CSV table of C-alpha atoms in Angstrom, one decimal:
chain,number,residue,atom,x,y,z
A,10,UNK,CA,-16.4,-4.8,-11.8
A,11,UNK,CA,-15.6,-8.7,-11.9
A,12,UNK,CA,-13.7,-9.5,-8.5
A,13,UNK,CA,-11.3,-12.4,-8.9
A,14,UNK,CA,-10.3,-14.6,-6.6
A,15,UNK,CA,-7.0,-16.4,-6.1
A,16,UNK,CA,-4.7,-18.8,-3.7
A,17,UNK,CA,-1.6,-17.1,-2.8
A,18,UNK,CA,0.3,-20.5,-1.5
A,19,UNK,CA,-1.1,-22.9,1.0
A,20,UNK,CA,-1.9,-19.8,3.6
A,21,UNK,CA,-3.3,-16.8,2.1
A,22,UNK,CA,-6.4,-16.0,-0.7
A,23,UNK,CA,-5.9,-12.8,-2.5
A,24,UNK,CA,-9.1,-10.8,-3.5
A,25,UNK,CA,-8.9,-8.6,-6.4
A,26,UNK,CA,-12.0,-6.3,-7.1
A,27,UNK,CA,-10.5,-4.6,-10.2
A,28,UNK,CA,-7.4,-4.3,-12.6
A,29,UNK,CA,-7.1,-0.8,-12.3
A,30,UNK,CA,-7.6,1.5,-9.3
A,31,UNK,CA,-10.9,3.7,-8.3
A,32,UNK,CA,-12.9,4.4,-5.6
A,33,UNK,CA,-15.8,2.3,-6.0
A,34,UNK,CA,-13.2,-0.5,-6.1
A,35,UNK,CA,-11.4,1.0,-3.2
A,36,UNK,CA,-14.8,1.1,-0.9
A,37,UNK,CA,-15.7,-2.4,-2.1
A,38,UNK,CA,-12.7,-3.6,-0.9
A,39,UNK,CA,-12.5,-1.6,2.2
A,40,UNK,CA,-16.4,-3.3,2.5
A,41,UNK,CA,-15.3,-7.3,2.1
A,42,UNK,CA,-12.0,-6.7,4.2
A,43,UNK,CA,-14.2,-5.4,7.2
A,44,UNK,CA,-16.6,-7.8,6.6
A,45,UNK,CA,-14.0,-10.9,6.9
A,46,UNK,CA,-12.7,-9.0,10.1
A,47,UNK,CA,-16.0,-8.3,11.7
A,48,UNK,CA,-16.6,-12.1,10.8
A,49,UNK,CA,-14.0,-13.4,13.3
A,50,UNK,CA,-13.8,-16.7,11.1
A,51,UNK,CA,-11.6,-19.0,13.1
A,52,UNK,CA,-7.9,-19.5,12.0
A,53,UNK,CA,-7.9,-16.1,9.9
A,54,UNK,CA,-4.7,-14.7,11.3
A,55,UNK,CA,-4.3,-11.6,9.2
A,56,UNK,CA,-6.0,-9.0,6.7
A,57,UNK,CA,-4.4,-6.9,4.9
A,58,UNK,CA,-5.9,-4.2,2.4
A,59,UNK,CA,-4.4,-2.6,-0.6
A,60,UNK,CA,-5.5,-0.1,-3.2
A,61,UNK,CA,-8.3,-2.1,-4.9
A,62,UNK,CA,-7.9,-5.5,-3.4
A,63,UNK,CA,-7.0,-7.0,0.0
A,64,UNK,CA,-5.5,-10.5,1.3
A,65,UNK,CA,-6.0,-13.1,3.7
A,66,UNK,CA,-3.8,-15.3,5.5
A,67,UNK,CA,-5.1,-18.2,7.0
A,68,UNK,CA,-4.3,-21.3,9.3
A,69,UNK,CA,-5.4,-24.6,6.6
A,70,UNK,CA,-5.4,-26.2,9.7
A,71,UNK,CA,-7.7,-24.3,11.2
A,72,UNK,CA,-9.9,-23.9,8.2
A,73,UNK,CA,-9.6,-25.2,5.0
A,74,UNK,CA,-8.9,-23.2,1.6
A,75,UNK,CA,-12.1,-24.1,0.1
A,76,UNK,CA,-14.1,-23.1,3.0
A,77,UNK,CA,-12.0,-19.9,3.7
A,78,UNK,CA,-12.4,-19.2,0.0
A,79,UNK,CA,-15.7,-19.8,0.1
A,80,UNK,CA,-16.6,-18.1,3.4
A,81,UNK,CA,-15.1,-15.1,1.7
A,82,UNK,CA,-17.6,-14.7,-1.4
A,83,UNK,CA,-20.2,-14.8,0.7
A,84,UNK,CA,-19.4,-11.2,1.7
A,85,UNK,CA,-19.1,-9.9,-1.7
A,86,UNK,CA,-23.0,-9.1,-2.0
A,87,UNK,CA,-23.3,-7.4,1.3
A,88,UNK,CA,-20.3,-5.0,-0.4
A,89,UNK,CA,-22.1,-4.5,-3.3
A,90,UNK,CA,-24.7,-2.6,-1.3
A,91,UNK,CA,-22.8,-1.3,1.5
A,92,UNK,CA,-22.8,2.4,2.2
A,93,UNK,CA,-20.8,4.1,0.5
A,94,UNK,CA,-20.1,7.3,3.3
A,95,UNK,CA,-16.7,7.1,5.2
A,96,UNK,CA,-16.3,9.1,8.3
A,97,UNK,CA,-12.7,10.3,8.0
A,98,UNK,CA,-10.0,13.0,8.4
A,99,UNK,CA,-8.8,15.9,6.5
A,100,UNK,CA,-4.9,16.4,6.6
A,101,UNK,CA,-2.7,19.1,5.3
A,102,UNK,CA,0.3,18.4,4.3
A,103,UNK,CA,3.1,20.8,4.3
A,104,UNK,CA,5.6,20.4,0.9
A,105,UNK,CA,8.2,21.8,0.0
A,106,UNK,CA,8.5,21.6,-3.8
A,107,UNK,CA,12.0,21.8,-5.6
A,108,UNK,CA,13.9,21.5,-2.0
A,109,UNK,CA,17.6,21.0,-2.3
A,110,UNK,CA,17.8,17.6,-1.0
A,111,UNK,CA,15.5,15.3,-3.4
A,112,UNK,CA,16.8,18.1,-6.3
A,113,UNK,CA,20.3,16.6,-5.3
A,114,UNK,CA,18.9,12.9,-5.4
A,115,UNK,CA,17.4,13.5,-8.5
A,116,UNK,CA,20.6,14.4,-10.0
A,117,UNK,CA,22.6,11.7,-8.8
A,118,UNK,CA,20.5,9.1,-10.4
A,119,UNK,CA,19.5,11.1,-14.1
A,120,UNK,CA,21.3,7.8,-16.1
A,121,UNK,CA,18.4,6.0,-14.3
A,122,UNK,CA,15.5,8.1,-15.7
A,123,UNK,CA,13.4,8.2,-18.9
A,124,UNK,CA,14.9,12.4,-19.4
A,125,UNK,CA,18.6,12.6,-18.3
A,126,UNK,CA,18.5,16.2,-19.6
A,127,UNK,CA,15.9,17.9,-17.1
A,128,UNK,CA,14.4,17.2,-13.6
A,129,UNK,CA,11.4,14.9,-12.7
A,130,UNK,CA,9.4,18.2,-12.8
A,131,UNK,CA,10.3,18.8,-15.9
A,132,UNK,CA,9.9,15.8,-16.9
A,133,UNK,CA,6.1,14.9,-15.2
A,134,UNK,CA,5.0,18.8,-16.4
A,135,UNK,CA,6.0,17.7,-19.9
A,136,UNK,CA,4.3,14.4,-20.6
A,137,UNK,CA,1.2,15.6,-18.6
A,138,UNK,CA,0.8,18.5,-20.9
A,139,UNK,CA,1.8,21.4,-18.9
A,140,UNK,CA,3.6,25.1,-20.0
A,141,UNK,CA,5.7,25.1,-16.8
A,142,UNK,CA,7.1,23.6,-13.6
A,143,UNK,CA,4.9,25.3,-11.5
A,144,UNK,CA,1.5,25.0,-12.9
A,145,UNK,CA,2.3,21.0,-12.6
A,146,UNK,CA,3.2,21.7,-8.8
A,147,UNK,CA,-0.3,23.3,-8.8
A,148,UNK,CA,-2.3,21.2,-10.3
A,149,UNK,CA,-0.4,18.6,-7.9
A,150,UNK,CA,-1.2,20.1,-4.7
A,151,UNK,CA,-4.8,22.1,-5.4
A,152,UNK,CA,-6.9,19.2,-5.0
A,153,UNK,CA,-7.2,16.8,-2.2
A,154,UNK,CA,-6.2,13.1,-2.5
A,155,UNK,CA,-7.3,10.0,-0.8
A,156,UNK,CA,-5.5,7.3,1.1
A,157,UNK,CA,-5.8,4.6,-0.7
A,158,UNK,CA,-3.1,2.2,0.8
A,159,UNK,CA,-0.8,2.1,3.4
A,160,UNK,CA,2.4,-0.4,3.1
A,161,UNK,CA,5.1,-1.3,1.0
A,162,UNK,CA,7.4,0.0,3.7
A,163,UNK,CA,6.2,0.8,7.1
A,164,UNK,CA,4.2,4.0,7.1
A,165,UNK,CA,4.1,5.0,3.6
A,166,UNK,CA,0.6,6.2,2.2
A,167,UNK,CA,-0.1,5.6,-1.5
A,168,UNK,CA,-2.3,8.6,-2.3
A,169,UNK,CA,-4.8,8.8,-4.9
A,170,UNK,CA,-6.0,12.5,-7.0
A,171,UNK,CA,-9.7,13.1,-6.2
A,172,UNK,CA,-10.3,14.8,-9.6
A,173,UNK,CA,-11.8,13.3,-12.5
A,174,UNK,CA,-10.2,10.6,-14.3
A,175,UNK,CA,-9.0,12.2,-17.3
A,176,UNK,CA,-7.5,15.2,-15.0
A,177,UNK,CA,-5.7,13.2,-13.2
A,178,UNK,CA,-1.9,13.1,-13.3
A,179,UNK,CA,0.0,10.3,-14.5
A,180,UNK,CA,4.0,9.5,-14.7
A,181,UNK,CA,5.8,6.6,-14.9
A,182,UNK,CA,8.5,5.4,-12.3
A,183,UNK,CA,12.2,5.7,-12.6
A,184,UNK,CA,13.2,3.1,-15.9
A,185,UNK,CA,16.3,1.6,-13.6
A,186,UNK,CA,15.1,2.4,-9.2
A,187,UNK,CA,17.5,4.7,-7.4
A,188,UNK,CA,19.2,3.0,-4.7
A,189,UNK,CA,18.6,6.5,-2.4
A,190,UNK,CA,15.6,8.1,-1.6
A,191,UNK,CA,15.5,11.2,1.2
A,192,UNK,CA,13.5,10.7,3.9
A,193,UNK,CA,10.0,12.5,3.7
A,194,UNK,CA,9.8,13.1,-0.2
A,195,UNK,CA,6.8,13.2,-1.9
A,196,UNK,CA,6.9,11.2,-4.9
A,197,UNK,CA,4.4,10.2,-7.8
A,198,UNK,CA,4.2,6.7,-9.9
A,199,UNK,CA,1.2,5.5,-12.0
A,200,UNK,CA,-1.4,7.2,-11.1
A,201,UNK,CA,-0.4,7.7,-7.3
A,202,UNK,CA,1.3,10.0,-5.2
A,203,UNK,CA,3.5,9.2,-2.3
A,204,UNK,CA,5.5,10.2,0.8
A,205,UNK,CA,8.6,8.0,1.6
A,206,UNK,CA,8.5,7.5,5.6
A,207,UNK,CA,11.9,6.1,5.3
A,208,UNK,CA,15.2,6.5,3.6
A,209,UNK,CA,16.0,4.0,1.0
A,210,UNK,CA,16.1,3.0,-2.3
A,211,UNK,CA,12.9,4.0,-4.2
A,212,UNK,CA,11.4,4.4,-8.3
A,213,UNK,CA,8.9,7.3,-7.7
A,214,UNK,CA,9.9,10.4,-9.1
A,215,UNK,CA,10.6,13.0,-6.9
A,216,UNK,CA,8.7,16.2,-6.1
A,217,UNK,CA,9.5,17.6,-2.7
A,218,UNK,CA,9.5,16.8,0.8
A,219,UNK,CA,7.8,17.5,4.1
A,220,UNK,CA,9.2,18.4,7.2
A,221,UNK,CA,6.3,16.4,9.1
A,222,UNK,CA,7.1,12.9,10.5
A,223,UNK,CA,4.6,10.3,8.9
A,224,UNK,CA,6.6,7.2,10.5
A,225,UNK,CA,8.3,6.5,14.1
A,226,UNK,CA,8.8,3.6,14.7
A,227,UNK,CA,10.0,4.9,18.7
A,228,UNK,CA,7.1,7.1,19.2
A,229,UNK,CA,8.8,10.1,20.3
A,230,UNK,CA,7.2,12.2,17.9
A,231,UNK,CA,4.4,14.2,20.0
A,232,UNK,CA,1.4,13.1,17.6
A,233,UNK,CA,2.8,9.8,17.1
A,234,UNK,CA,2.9,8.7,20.3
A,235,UNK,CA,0.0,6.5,20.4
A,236,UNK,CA,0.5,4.7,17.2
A,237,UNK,CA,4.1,4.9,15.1
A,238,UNK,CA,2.4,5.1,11.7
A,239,UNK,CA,0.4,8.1,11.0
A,240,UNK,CA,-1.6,7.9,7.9
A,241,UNK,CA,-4.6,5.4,7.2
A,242,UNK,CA,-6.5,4.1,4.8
A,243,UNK,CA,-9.1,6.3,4.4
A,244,UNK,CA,-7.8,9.8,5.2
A,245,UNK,CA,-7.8,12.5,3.0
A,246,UNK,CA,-4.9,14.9,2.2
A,247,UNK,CA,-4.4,18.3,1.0
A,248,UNK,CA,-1.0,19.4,-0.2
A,249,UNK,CA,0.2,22.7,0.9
A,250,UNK,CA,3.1,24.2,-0.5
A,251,UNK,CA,5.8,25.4,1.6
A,252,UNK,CA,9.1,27.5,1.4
A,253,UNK,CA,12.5,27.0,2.8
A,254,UNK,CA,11.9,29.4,5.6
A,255,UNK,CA,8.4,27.5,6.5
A,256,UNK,CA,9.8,24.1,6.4
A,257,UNK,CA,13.0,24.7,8.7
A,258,UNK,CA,10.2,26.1,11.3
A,259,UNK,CA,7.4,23.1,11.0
A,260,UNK,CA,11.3,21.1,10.9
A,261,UNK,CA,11.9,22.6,14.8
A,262,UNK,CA,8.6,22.4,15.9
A,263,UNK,CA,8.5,18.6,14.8
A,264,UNK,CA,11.7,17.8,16.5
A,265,UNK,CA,10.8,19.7,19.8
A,266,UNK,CA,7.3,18.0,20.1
A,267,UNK,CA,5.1,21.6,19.6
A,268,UNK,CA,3.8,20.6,15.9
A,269,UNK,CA,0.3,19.4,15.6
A,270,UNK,CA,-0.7,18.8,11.8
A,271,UNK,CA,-3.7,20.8,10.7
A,272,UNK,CA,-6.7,18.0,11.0
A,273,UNK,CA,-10.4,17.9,10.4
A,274,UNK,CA,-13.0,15.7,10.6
A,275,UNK,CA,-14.9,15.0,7.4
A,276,UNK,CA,-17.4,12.5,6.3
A,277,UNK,CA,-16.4,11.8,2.9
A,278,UNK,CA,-19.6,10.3,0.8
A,279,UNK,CA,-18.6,8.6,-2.6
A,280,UNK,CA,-22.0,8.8,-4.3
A,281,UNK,CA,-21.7,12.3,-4.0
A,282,UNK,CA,-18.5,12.6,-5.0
A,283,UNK,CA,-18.7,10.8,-8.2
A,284,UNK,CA,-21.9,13.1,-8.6
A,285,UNK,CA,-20.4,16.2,-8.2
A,286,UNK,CA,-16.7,16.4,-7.6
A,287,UNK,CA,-15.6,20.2,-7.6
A,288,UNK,CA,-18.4,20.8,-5.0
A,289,UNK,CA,-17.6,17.7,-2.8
A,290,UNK,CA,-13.4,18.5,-2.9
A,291,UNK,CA,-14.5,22.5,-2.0
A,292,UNK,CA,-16.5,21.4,1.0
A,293,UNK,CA,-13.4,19.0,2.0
A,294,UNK,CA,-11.1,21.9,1.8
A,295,UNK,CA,-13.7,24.4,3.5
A,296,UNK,CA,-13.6,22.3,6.4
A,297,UNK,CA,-9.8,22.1,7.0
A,298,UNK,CA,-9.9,26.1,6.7
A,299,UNK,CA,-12.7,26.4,9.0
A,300,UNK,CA,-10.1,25.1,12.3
């Protein structure tokens, strides 16, 4: 893994540990970025982490670029051997798969897509090599996925398959982005999965949606209260798939402040994962069925 190093203008350094995302490049970011934090370097007024890389901005009156570029490599061996265990959270994740209201999105915008002639289902269960519709929703929501990111707009969580690589799904985003996106829809793009805190325009294809709140930005939702976004880097998620019936209910209890998402604590070790993944993704699951 050759990290790369760039200026991003006169006030931020952009720090890339890989061209393509995984989670040894995800935990050596997450490593550096706390490291630069912890560091408290003087004029460093913001970091902000993505999926395999993270960004500084900096005062260059404060400090220099050469010495805040330089302050920053410094960090990259102490990454290298950083543990590799994340204490973290389990979530599930209520979805409801072929819902009405991202099925009628995805029909207003089929002049926009790479298949006019079927859904994004049909479409993603195709080119990923699947007999039908619902073993892709499946295979979608029977193993967990990391949190790789949050960003892009407020709240959303980019969301990454813990399976092995060549399992992993895949499907490319809208060929022209839809200018309407419901609230709440799980999406997928690349190699990531999505959920859309916010209406708008949006390239993902669409899935379903949850009836939970991931983004408020007035905290009146009960379990947002403290903080308005509700995902973090880090956290793990387990779909769980939902009818009509179930999401108007979790719908309610969201809106009258008596829904608490299912949550467990986890410590979520990489070198373990990568060692044996089916065993490590059971014992994830085992403990969000043990509450």
């Amino acid at each position: 893994m050759k990290t790369r190093y760039s200026f991003g203008g006169d006030e931020h350094i952009f720090v890339e540990m890989d061209e393509e995302m995984s989670l040894d490049a995800f935990f050596k970011s997450l490593a550096m970025s706390n490291a630069a934090r912890d560091a408290k370097i003087d004029g460093v007024r913001e970091i902000c982490p993505a999926n395999a890389s993270f960004q500084v901005r900096y005062d260059p009156e404060t400090i220099s670029p050469d010495d805040m570029m330089a302050k920053l490599k410094e960090f990259e061996d102490k990454a290298v051997n950083a543990e590799k265990r994340l204490n973290t959270r389990i979530i599930e994740v209520p979805v409801y798969y072929q819902d009405p209201w991202t099925h009628d999105c995805v029909m207003r915008f089929r002049e926009r897509h790479q298949d006019p002639s079927g859904t994004d289902l049909d479409y993603a269960a195709r080119i990923n090599g699947y007999d039908s519709v619902e073993a892709f929703i499946e295979a979608h929501h029977s193993s967990p996925w990391f949190v790789s990111m949050v960003g892009f707009v407020s709240g959303l969580p980019f969301l990454y398959q813990l399976v092995e690589r060549e399992k992993q799904i895949e499907v490319p985003k809208y060929l022209k982005p839809r200018t309407d996106t419901p609230k709440q829809t799980v999406g997928y793009g690349g190699c990531f999965s999505c959920i859309y805190s916010v209406r708008g325009a949006g390239g993902y294809q669409m899935f379903g949606i949850t009836p939970m709140t991931i983004f408020d930005a007035d905290q009146e939702v009960s379990y947002l209260k403290d903080f308005m976004v509700f995902f973090r880097p880090g956290d793990i998620v387990k779909f769980n798939p939902i009818g009509r019936e179930e999401y108007d209910r979790i719908l309610k209890e969201v809106e009258n402040g008596t829904y608490k998402p299912r949550i467990a604590e986890v410590t979520f070790d990489l070198e373990e994962f990568n060692s044996d993944i089916e065993g490590t993704n059971h014992k994830l699951m085992e403990a969000l069925n043990g509450i």
